[in-house]
PDB file of C-alpha atoms in Angstrom:
ATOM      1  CA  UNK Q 695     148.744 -63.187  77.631  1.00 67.00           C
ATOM      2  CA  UNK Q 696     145.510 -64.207  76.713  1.00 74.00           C
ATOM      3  CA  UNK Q 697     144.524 -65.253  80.506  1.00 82.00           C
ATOM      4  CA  UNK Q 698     145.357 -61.245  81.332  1.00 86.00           C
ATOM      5  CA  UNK Q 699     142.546 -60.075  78.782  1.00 90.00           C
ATOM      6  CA  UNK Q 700     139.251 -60.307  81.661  1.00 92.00           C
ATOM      7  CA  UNK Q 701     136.299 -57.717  80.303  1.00 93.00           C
ATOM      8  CA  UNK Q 702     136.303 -56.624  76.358  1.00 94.00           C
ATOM      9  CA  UNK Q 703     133.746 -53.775  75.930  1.00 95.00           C
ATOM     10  CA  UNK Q 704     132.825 -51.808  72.969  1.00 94.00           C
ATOM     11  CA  UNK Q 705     130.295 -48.647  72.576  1.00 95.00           C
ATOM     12  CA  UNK Q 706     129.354 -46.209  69.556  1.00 94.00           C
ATOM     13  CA  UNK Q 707     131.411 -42.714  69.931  1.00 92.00           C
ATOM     14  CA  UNK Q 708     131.087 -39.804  68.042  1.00 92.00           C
ATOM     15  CA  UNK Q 709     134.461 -37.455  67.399  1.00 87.00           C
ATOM     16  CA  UNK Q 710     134.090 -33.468  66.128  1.00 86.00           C
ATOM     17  CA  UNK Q 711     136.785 -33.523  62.646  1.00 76.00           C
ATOM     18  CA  UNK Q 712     136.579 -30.118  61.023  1.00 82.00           C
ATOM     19  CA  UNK Q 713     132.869 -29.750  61.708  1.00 84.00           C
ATOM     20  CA  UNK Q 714     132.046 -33.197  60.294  1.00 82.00           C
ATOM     21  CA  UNK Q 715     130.683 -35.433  62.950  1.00 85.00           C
ATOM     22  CA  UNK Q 716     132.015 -39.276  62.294  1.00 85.00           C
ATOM     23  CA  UNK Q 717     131.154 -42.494  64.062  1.00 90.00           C
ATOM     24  CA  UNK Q 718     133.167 -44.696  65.392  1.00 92.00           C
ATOM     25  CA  UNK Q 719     133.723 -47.832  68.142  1.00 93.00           C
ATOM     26  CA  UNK Q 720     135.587 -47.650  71.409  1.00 95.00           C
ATOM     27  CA  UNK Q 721     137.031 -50.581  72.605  1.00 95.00           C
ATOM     28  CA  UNK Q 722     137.341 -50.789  76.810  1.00 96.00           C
ATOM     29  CA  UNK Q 723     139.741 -53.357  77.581  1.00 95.00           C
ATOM     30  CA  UNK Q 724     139.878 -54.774  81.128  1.00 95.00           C
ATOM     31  CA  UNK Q 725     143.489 -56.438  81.400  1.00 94.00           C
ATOM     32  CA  UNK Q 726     145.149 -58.387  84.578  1.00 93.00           C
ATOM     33  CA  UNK Q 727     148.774 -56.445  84.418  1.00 88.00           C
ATOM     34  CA  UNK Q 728     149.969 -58.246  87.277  1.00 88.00           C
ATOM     35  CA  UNK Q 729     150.726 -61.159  84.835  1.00 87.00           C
ATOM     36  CA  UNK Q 730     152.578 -58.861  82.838  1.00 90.00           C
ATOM     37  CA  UNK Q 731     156.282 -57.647  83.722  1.00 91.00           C
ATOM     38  CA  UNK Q 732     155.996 -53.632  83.275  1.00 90.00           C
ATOM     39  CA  UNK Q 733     153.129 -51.417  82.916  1.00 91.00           C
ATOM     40  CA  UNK Q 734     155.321 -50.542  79.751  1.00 92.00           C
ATOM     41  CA  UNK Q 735     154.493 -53.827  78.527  1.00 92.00           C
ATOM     42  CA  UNK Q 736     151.150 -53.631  78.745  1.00 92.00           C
ATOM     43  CA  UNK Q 737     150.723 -50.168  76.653  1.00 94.00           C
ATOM     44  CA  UNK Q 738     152.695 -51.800  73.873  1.00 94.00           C
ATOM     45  CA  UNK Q 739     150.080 -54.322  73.848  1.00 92.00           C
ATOM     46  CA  UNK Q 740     147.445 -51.536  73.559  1.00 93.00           C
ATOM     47  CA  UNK Q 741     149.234 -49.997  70.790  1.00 94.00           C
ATOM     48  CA  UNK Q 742     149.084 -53.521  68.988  1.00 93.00           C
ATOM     49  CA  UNK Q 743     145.673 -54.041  69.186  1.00 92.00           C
ATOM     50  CA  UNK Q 744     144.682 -50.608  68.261  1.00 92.00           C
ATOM     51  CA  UNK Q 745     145.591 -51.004  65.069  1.00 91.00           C
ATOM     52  CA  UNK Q 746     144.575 -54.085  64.814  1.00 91.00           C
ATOM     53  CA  UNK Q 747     141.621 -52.856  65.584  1.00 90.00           C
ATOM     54  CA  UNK Q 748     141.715 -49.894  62.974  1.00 88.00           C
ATOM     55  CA  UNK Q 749     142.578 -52.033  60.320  1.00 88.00           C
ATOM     56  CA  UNK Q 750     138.655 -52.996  60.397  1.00 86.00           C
ATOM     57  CA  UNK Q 751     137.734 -49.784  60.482  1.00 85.00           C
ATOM     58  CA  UNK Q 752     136.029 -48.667  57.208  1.00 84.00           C
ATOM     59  CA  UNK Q 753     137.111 -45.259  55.850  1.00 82.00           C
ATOM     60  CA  UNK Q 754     134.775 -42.341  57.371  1.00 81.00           C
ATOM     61  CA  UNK Q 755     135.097 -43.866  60.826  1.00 87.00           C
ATOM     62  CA  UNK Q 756     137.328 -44.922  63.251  1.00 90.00           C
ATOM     63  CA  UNK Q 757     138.354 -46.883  66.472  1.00 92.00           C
ATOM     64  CA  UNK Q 758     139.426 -45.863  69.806  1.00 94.00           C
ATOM     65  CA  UNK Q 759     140.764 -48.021  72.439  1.00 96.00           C
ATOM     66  CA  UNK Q 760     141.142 -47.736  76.501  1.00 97.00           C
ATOM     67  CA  UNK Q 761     142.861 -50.509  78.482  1.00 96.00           C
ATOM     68  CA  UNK Q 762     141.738 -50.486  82.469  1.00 95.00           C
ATOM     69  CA  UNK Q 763     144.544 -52.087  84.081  1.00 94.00           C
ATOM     70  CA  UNK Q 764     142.800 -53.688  86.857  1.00 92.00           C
ATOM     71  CA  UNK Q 765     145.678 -54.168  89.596  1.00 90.00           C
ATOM     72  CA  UNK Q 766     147.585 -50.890  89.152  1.00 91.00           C
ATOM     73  CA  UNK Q 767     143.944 -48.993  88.198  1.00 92.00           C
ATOM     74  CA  UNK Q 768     145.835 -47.449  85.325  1.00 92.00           C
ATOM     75  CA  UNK Q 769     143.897 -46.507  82.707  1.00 95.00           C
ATOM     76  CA  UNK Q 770     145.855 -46.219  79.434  1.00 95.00           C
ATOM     77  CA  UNK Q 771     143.936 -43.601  76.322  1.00 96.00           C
ATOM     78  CA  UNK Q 772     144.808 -45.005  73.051  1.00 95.00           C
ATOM     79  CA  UNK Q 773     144.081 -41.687  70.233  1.00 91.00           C
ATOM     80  CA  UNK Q 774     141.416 -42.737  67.523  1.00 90.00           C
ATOM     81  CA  UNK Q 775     142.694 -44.581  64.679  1.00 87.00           C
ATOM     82  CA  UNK Q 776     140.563 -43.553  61.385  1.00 84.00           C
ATOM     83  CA  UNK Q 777     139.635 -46.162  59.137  1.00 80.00           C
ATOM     84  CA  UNK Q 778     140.900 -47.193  55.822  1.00 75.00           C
ATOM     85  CA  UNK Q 779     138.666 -49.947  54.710  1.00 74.00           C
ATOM     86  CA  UNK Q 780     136.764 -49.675  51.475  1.00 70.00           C
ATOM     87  CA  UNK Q 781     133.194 -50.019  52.054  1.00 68.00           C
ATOM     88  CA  UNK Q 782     132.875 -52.613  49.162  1.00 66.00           C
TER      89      UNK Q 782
END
C-alpha cells in the first residue's frame, strides 16, 4: 500500500458554516490505484485516512481530503471532517 501513496499535498482552505468563516487543511493525495484491486478499494482507503486526518484537527477547524487516482484519473472528494481536538 504504501508504494501506491506517490504525491501528498496539503493547502489552507476556508469553508462558509452559518456565516462563520473557519480554517482548515486539505489534503491532495496522489495514489497509484493500479496496485490496488478496485477503485472501491481505494475510496475506503480515503475514508480511513480522513479521519485519521480529522482526529488532528483542533476544534474550530477542520480537514478535507482529495485522492487523484493517477491511472484511472479519478478524483475521489472526501466532505470536511471538523475538528475535535482541544487546543490545550
Amino acid at each position: 500500500m504504501q508504494e501506491s501513496i506517490i504525491d501528498i499535498q496539503s493547502k489552507s482552505t476556508y469553508l462558509i458554516d452559518e456565516n462563520i468563516t473557519k480554517k482548515g487543511t486539505l489534503a491532495i493525495f496522489s495514489i497509484k490505484d493500479s496496485k490496488f484491486y478496485t477503485l472501491g478499494e481505494v475510496y475506503l482507503l480515503g475514508l480511513i485516512i480522513s479521519k485519521f486526518l480529522a482526529s488532528f484537527a483542533s476544534i474550530n477547524s477542520f480537514c478535507e481530503l482529495k485522492i487523484r487516482c493517477l491511472d484511472s484519473k479519478e478524483i475521489l472528494h472526501y466532505p470536511a471532517s471538523f475538528g475535535k481536538k482541544a487546543l490545550i
